[in-house]
Tab-separated table of C-alpha atoms in Angstrom:
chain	number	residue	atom	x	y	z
A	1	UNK	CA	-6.301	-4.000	9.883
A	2	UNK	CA	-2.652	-4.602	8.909
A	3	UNK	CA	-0.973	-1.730	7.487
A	4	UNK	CA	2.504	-2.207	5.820
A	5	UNK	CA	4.341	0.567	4.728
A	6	UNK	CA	7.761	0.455	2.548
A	7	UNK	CA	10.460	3.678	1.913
A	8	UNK	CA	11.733	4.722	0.087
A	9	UNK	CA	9.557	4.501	-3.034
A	10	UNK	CA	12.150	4.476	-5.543
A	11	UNK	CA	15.757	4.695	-5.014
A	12	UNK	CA	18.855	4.840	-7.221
A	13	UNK	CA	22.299	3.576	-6.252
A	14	UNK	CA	25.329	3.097	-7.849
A	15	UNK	CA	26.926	-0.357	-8.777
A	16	UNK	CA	28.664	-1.780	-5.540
A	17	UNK	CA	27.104	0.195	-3.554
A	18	UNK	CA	25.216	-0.850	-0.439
A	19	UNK	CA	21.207	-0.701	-0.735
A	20	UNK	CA	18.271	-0.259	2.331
A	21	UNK	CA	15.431	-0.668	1.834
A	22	UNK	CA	12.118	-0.551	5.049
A	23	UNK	CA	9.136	-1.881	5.753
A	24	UNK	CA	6.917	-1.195	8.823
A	25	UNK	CA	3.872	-2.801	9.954
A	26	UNK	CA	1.268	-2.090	12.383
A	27	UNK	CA	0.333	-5.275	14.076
A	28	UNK	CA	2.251	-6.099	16.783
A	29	UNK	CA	1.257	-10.387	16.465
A	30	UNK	CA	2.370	-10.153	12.792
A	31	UNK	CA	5.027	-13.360	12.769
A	32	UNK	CA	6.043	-14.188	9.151
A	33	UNK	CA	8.211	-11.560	7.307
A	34	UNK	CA	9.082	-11.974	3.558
A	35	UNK	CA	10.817	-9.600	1.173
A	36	UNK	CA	9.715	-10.309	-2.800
A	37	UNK	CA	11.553	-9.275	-5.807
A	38	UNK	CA	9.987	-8.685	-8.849
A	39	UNK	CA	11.840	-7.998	-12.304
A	40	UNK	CA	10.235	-5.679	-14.737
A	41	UNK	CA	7.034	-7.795	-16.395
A	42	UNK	CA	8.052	-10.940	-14.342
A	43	UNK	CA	5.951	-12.822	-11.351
A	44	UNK	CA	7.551	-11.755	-7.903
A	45	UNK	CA	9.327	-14.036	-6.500
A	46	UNK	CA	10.930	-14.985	-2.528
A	47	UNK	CA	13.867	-13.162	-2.286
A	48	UNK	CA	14.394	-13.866	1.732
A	49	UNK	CA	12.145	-14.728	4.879
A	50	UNK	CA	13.079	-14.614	8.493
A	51	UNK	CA	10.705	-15.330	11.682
A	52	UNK	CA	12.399	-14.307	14.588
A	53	UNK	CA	13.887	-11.160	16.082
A	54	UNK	CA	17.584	-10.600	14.904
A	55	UNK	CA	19.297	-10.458	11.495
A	56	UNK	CA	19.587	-13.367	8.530
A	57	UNK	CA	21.960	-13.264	5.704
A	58	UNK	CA	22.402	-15.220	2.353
A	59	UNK	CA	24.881	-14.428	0.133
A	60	UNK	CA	24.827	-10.233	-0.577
A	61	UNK	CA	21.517	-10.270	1.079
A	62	UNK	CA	20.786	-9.259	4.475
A	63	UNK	CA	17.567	-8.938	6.864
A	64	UNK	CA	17.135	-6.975	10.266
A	65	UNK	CA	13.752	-7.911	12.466
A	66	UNK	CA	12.798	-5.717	14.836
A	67	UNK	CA	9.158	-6.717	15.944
A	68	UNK	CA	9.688	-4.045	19.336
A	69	UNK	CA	9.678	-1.385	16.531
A	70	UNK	CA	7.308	-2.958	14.211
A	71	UNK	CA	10.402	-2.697	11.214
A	72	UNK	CA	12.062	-5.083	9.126
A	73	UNK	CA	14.850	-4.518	6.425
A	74	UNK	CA	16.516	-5.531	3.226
A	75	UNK	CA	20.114	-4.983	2.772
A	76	UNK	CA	21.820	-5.467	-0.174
A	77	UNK	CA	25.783	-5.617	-0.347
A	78	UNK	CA	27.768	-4.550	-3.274
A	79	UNK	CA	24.351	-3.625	-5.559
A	80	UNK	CA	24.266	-4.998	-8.455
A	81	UNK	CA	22.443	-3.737	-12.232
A	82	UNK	CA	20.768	-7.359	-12.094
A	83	UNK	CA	19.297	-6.218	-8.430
A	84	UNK	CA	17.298	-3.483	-10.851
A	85	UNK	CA	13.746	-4.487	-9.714
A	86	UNK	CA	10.655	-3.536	-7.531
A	87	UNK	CA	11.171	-4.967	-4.060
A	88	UNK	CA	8.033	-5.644	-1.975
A	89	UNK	CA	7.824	-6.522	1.805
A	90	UNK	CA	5.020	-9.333	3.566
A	91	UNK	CA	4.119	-9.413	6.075
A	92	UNK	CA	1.680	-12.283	7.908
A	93	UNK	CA	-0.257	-13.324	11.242
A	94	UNK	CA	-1.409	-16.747	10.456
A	95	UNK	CA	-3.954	-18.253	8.557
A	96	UNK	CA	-4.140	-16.864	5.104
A	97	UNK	CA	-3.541	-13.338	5.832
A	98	UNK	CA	-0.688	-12.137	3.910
A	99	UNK	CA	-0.179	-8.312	3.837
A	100	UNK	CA	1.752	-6.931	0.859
A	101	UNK	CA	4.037	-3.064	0.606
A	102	UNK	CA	3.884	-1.301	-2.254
A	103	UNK	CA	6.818	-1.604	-3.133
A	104	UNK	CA	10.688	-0.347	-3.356
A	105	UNK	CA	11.254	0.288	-7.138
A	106	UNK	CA	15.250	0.010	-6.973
A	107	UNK	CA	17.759	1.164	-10.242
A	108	UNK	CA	21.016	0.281	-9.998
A	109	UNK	CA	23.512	2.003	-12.365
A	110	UNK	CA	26.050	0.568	-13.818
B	1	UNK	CA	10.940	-24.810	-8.259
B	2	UNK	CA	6.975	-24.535	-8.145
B	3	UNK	CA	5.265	-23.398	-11.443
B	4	UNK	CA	2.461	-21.544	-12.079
B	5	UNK	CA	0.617	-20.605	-15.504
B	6	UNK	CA	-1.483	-17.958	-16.177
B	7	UNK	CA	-3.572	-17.232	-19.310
B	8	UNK	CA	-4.227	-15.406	-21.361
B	9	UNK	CA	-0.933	-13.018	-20.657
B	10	UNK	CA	-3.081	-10.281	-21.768
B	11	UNK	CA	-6.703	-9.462	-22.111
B	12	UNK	CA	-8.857	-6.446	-23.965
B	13	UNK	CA	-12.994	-6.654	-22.609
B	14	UNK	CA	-15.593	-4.039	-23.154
B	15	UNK	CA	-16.930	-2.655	-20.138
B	16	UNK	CA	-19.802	-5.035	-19.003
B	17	UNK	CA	-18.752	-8.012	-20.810
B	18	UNK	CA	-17.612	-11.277	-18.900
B	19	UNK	CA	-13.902	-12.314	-18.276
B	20	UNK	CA	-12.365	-15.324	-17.118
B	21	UNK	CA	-8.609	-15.516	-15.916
B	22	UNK	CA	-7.160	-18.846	-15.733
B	23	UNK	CA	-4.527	-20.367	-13.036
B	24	UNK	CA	-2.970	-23.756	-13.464
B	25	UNK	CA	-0.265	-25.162	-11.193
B	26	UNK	CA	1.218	-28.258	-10.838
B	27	UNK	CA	3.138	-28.319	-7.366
B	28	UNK	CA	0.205	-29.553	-5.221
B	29	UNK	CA	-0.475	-26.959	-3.989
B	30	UNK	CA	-3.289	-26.673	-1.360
B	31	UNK	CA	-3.441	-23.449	-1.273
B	32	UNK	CA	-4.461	-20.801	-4.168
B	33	UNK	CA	-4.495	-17.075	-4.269
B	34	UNK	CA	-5.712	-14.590	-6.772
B	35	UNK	CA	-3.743	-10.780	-6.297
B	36	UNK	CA	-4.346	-7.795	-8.613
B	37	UNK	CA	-1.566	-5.259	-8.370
B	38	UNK	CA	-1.314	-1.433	-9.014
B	39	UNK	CA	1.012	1.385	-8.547
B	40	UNK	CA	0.908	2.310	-5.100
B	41	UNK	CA	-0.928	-0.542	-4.035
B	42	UNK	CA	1.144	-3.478	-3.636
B	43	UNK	CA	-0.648	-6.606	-4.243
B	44	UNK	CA	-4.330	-6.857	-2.780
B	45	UNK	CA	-5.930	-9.803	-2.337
B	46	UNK	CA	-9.243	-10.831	-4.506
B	47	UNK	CA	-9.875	-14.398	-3.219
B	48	UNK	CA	-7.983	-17.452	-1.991
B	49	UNK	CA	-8.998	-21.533	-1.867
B	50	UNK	CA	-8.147	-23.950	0.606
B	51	UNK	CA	-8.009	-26.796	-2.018
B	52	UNK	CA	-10.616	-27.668	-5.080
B	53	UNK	CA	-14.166	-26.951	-4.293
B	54	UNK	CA	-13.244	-23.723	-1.687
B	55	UNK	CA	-12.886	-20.238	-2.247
B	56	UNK	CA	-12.682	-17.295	0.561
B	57	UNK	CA	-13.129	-13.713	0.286
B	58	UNK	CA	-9.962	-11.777	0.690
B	59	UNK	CA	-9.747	-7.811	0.898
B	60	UNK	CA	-11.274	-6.409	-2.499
B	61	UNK	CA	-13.390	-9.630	-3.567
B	62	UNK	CA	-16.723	-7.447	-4.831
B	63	UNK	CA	-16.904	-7.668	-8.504
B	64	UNK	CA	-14.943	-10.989	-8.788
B	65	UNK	CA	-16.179	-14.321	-8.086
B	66	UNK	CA	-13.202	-17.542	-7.680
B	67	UNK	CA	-13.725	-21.083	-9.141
B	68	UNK	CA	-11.495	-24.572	-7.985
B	69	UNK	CA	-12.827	-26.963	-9.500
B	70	UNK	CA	-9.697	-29.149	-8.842
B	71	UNK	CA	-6.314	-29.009	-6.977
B	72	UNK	CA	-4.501	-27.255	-10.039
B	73	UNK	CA	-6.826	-25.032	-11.391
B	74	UNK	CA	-8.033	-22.141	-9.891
B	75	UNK	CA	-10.131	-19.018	-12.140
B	76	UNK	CA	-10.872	-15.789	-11.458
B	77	UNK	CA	-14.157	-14.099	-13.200
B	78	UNK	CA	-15.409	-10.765	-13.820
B	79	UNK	CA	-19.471	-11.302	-14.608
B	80	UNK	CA	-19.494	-7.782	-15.679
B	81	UNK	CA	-16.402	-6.015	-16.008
B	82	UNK	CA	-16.002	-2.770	-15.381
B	83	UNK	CA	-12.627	0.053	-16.261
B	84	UNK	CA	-12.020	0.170	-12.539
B	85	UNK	CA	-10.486	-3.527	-12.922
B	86	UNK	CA	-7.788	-2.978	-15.525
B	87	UNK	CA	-4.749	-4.152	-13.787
B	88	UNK	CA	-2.257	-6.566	-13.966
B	89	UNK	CA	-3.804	-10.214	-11.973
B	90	UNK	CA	-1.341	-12.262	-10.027
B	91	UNK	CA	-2.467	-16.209	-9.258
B	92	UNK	CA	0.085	-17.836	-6.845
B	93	UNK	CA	0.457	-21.294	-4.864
B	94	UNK	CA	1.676	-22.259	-1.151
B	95	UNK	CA	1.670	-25.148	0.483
B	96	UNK	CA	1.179	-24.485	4.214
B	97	UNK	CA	-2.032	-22.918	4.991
B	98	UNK	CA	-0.921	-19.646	5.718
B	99	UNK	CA	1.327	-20.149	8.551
B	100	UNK	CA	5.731	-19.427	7.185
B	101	UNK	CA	3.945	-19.758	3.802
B	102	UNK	CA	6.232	-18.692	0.701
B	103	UNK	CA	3.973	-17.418	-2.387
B	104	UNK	CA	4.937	-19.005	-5.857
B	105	UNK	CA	3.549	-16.503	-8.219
B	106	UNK	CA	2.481	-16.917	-12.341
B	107	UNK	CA	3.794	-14.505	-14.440
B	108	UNK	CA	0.298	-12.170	-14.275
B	109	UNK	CA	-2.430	-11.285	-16.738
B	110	UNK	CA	-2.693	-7.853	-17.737
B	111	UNK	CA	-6.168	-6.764	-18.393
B	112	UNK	CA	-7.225	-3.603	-20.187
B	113	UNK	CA	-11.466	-2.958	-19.872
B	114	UNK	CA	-12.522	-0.201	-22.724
Protein backbone atom coordinates (compact mmCIF):
# COMPACT_ATOMS: atom_id res chain seq x y z
CA UNK A 1 0.00 0.00 0.00
CA UNK A 2 1.40 3.36 -1.17
CA UNK A 3 2.10 5.71 1.49
CA UNK A 4 2.91 9.40 0.59
CA UNK A 5 3.93 11.65 3.07
CA UNK A 6 4.42 15.65 2.60
CA UNK A 7 6.43 18.28 5.27
CA UNK A 8 6.12 20.49 6.31
CA UNK A 9 2.40 20.87 7.02
CA UNK A 10 2.14 24.47 6.86
CA UNK A 11 4.84 26.86 6.26
CA UNK A 12 5.16 30.65 6.12
CA UNK A 13 7.71 32.55 4.05
CA UNK A 14 8.29 35.86 3.22
CA UNK A 15 7.74 37.49 -0.30
CA UNK A 16 10.87 36.62 -2.53
CA UNK A 17 11.86 34.25 -0.61
CA UNK A 18 12.74 30.73 -1.72
CA UNK A 19 10.06 27.90 -0.72
CA UNK A 20 10.62 23.71 -0.17
CA UNK A 21 8.38 21.86 0.08
CA UNK A 22 8.73 17.27 0.36
CA UNK A 23 7.07 14.48 -0.43
CA UNK A 24 8.14 10.84 0.21
CA UNK A 25 6.68 7.71 -0.90
CA UNK A 26 7.04 4.20 -0.07
CA UNK A 27 6.92 2.21 -3.22
CA UNK A 28 9.92 1.85 -4.82
CA UNK A 29 8.00 1.08 -8.72
CA UNK A 30 6.03 4.33 -8.15
CA UNK A 31 6.87 6.18 -11.79
CA UNK A 32 4.61 9.27 -12.23
CA UNK A 33 5.24 12.25 -9.84
CA UNK A 34 2.90 15.33 -9.84
CA UNK A 35 2.80 18.32 -7.52
CA UNK A 36 -1.01 20.04 -7.37
CA UNK A 37 -1.84 23.45 -6.28
CA UNK A 38 -4.93 24.28 -4.92
CA UNK A 39 -6.17 27.97 -4.10
CA UNK A 40 -8.40 28.47 -1.15
CA UNK A 41 -12.15 27.02 -2.30
CA UNK A 42 -10.77 26.28 -5.86
CA UNK A 43 -10.33 22.64 -7.72
CA UNK A 44 -6.51 21.66 -7.55
CA UNK A 45 -4.93 21.96 -10.33
CA UNK A 46 -1.22 20.54 -12.18
CA UNK A 47 1.24 22.70 -11.05
CA UNK A 48 4.38 20.44 -12.46
CA UNK A 49 5.10 16.64 -13.32
CA UNK A 50 8.39 14.99 -13.96
CA UNK A 51 9.10 11.08 -14.67
CA UNK A 52 12.57 10.52 -14.47
CA UNK A 53 15.39 10.84 -11.96
CA UNK A 54 16.95 14.43 -11.98
CA UNK A 55 15.52 17.96 -11.66
CA UNK A 56 12.78 19.96 -14.08
CA UNK A 57 12.19 23.60 -14.02
CA UNK A 58 9.49 26.01 -15.48
CA UNK A 59 9.58 29.38 -14.87
CA UNK A 60 10.06 30.03 -10.69
CA UNK A 61 9.22 26.44 -10.32
CA UNK A 62 11.54 23.73 -9.72
CA UNK A 63 11.39 19.75 -9.13
CA UNK A 64 14.13 17.31 -7.67
CA UNK A 65 13.43 13.27 -8.23
CA UNK A 66 15.14 11.12 -6.28
CA UNK A 67 13.44 7.59 -6.69
CA UNK A 68 16.96 5.92 -4.73
CA UNK A 69 15.53 7.89 -1.73
CA UNK A 70 11.94 7.52 -2.41
CA UNK A 71 11.71 11.83 -2.32
CA UNK A 72 10.60 14.32 -4.64
CA UNK A 73 10.47 18.22 -4.24
CA UNK A 74 8.88 21.51 -5.06
CA UNK A 75 10.92 24.56 -5.18
CA UNK A 76 9.68 27.74 -5.54
CA UNK A 77 11.98 30.85 -6.46
CA UNK A 78 11.30 34.31 -5.37
CA UNK A 79 7.71 33.27 -3.44
CA UNK A 80 5.17 35.02 -4.30
CA UNK A 81 1.54 36.17 -2.13
CA UNK A 82 -0.30 34.62 -5.31
CA UNK A 83 1.79 31.18 -4.48
CA UNK A 84 -0.57 31.40 -1.06
CA UNK A 85 -2.19 27.91 -1.49
CA UNK A 86 -2.25 24.20 -0.28
CA UNK A 87 0.29 22.25 -2.31
CA UNK A 88 -0.29 18.48 -2.65
CA UNK A 89 2.17 15.81 -4.04
CA UNK A 90 1.03 12.40 -6.47
CA UNK A 91 2.31 10.07 -6.75
CA UNK A 92 1.44 6.88 -9.32
CA UNK A 93 2.45 3.18 -10.45
CA UNK A 94 0.30 2.64 -13.40
CA UNK A 95 -3.07 1.88 -14.05
CA UNK A 96 -5.40 4.06 -12.14
CA UNK A 97 -3.61 4.23 -8.96
CA UNK A 98 -2.96 7.70 -8.08
CA UNK A 99 -1.75 8.34 -4.47
CA UNK A 100 -2.41 11.82 -3.07
CA UNK A 101 -0.22 13.92 0.25
CA UNK A 102 -2.00 15.76 2.43
CA UNK A 103 -0.90 18.54 1.68
CA UNK A 104 1.66 21.68 2.15
CA UNK A 105 -0.64 24.60 3.24
CA UNK A 106 1.90 27.50 2.13
CA UNK A 107 1.32 31.60 3.25
CA UNK A 108 3.31 33.85 1.70
CA UNK A 109 3.54 37.37 3.23
CA UNK A 110 3.68 40.16 1.55
CA UNK B 1 -7.91 23.75 -20.80
CA UNK B 2 -10.22 20.70 -19.75
CA UNK B 3 -13.45 21.62 -17.80
CA UNK B 4 -15.21 20.01 -15.34
CA UNK B 5 -18.66 20.90 -13.53
CA UNK B 6 -19.81 19.89 -10.44
CA UNK B 7 -23.26 20.39 -8.83
CA UNK B 8 -24.73 21.33 -6.62
CA UNK B 9 -21.57 23.49 -5.08
CA UNK B 10 -23.05 22.74 -1.83
CA UNK B 11 -25.35 20.27 -0.25
CA UNK B 12 -27.32 20.01 3.38
CA UNK B 13 -28.94 15.99 3.81
CA UNK B 14 -30.31 14.52 6.95
CA UNK B 15 -28.56 11.61 8.09
CA UNK B 16 -30.10 8.57 6.19
CA UNK B 17 -31.53 10.39 3.38
CA UNK B 18 -30.21 9.83 -0.30
CA UNK B 19 -27.70 12.17 -2.15
CA UNK B 20 -26.63 12.42 -5.55
CA UNK B 21 -23.45 14.46 -6.68
CA UNK B 22 -23.24 15.26 -10.22
CA UNK B 23 -19.97 15.41 -12.64
CA UNK B 24 -20.16 16.69 -16.17
CA UNK B 25 -17.15 17.18 -18.43
CA UNK B 26 -16.73 17.90 -21.77
CA UNK B 27 -12.97 17.08 -22.76
CA UNK B 28 -13.51 13.40 -23.69
CA UNK B 29 -12.38 12.22 -21.24
CA UNK B 30 -12.11 8.40 -20.80
CA UNK B 31 -11.33 8.40 -17.66
CA UNK B 32 -13.46 9.66 -14.45
CA UNK B 33 -12.63 9.89 -10.82
CA UNK B 34 -14.63 10.74 -7.78
CA UNK B 35 -12.10 12.12 -4.57
CA UNK B 36 -13.45 13.34 -1.20
CA UNK B 37 -10.91 15.42 0.65
CA UNK B 38 -10.28 16.23 4.40
CA UNK B 39 -7.79 17.84 6.58
CA UNK B 40 -5.06 15.56 6.96
CA UNK B 41 -6.13 13.32 4.41
CA UNK B 42 -5.27 14.47 1.09
CA UNK B 43 -7.61 13.35 -1.48
CA UNK B 44 -8.88 9.60 -1.20
CA UNK B 45 -10.28 7.94 -3.80
CA UNK B 46 -14.21 6.79 -3.79
CA UNK B 47 -14.53 5.28 -7.31
CA UNK B 48 -13.20 5.75 -10.83
CA UNK B 49 -14.76 4.68 -14.60
CA UNK B 50 -12.99 3.59 -17.49
CA UNK B 51 -15.56 5.25 -19.86
CA UNK B 52 -19.67 5.23 -19.70
CA UNK B 53 -21.12 2.07 -18.42
CA UNK B 54 -17.81 1.24 -15.88
CA UNK B 55 -17.14 2.06 -12.50
CA UNK B 56 -14.19 0.54 -10.13
CA UNK B 57 -13.79 0.58 -6.53
CA UNK B 58 -11.03 2.81 -5.36
CA UNK B 59 -9.76 3.05 -1.60
CA UNK B 60 -12.88 4.19 0.59
CA UNK B 61 -15.79 3.11 -1.93
CA UNK B 62 -18.26 1.53 1.05
CA UNK B 63 -21.16 3.78 1.44
CA UNK B 64 -20.97 5.27 -2.13
CA UNK B 65 -22.05 3.70 -5.21
CA UNK B 66 -20.70 5.51 -8.99
CA UNK B 67 -22.99 5.88 -12.08
CA UNK B 68 -21.61 6.62 -16.08
CA UNK B 69 -24.16 6.48 -17.89
CA UNK B 70 -22.26 8.30 -20.74
CA UNK B 71 -18.74 9.65 -21.58
CA UNK B 72 -19.45 13.11 -19.77
CA UNK B 73 -21.34 12.35 -16.94
CA UNK B 74 -20.26 10.61 -14.14
CA UNK B 75 -22.46 10.66 -10.35
CA UNK B 76 -21.61 9.83 -7.18
CA UNK B 77 -24.53 8.57 -4.61
CA UNK B 78 -24.94 8.21 -1.04
CA UNK B 79 -28.19 5.62 -0.62
CA UNK B 80 -28.12 6.49 2.96
CA UNK B 81 -26.00 9.14 4.09
CA UNK B 82 -24.48 9.21 7.05
CA UNK B 83 -22.33 12.48 9.24
CA UNK B 84 -19.16 10.52 8.65
CA UNK B 85 -19.41 11.73 4.83
CA UNK B 86 -19.53 15.50 5.22
CA UNK B 87 -16.64 16.60 3.20
CA UNK B 88 -15.82 18.47 0.39
CA UNK B 89 -16.21 15.81 -3.13
CA UNK B 90 -13.74 16.29 -5.91
CA UNK B 91 -14.85 14.73 -9.62
CA UNK B 92 -11.88 15.00 -12.08
CA UNK B 93 -11.04 13.80 -15.81
CA UNK B 94 -7.76 12.25 -17.56
CA UNK B 95 -7.27 11.03 -20.61
CA UNK B 96 -4.64 8.26 -20.45
CA UNK B 97 -5.68 5.41 -18.40
CA UNK B 98 -3.63 5.95 -15.57
CA UNK B 99 -0.26 5.77 -16.95
CA UNK B 100 1.65 10.03 -16.93
CA UNK B 101 -2.05 10.87 -16.37
CA UNK B 102 -2.67 14.68 -15.32
CA UNK B 103 -6.05 15.05 -13.15
CA UNK B 104 -8.42 17.96 -14.35
CA UNK B 105 -10.41 18.58 -11.28
CA UNK B 106 -14.24 20.44 -10.83
CA UNK B 107 -14.38 22.93 -8.44
CA UNK B 108 -15.85 20.31 -5.50
CA UNK B 109 -19.16 19.90 -3.71
CA UNK B 110 -19.21 20.53 -0.18
CA UNK B 111 -21.59 18.39 1.67
CA UNK B 112 -22.79 18.93 5.22
CA UNK B 113 -25.04 15.56 6.65
CA UNK B 114 -27.13 16.76 9.97
Amino acid sequence: QQNVQQSPESLIVPEGARTSLNCTFSDSASQYFWWYRQHSGKAPKALMSIFSNGEKEEGRFTIHLNKASLHFSLHIRDSQPSDSALYLCAVGTGGYKVVFGSGTRLLVSP
Amino acid sequence: EAAVTQSPRNKVAVTGGKVTLSCNQTNNHNNMYWYRQDTGHGLRLIHYSYGAGSTEKGDIPDGYKASRPSQENFSLILELATPSQTSVYFCASGRDRGQAETLYFGSGTRLTVL
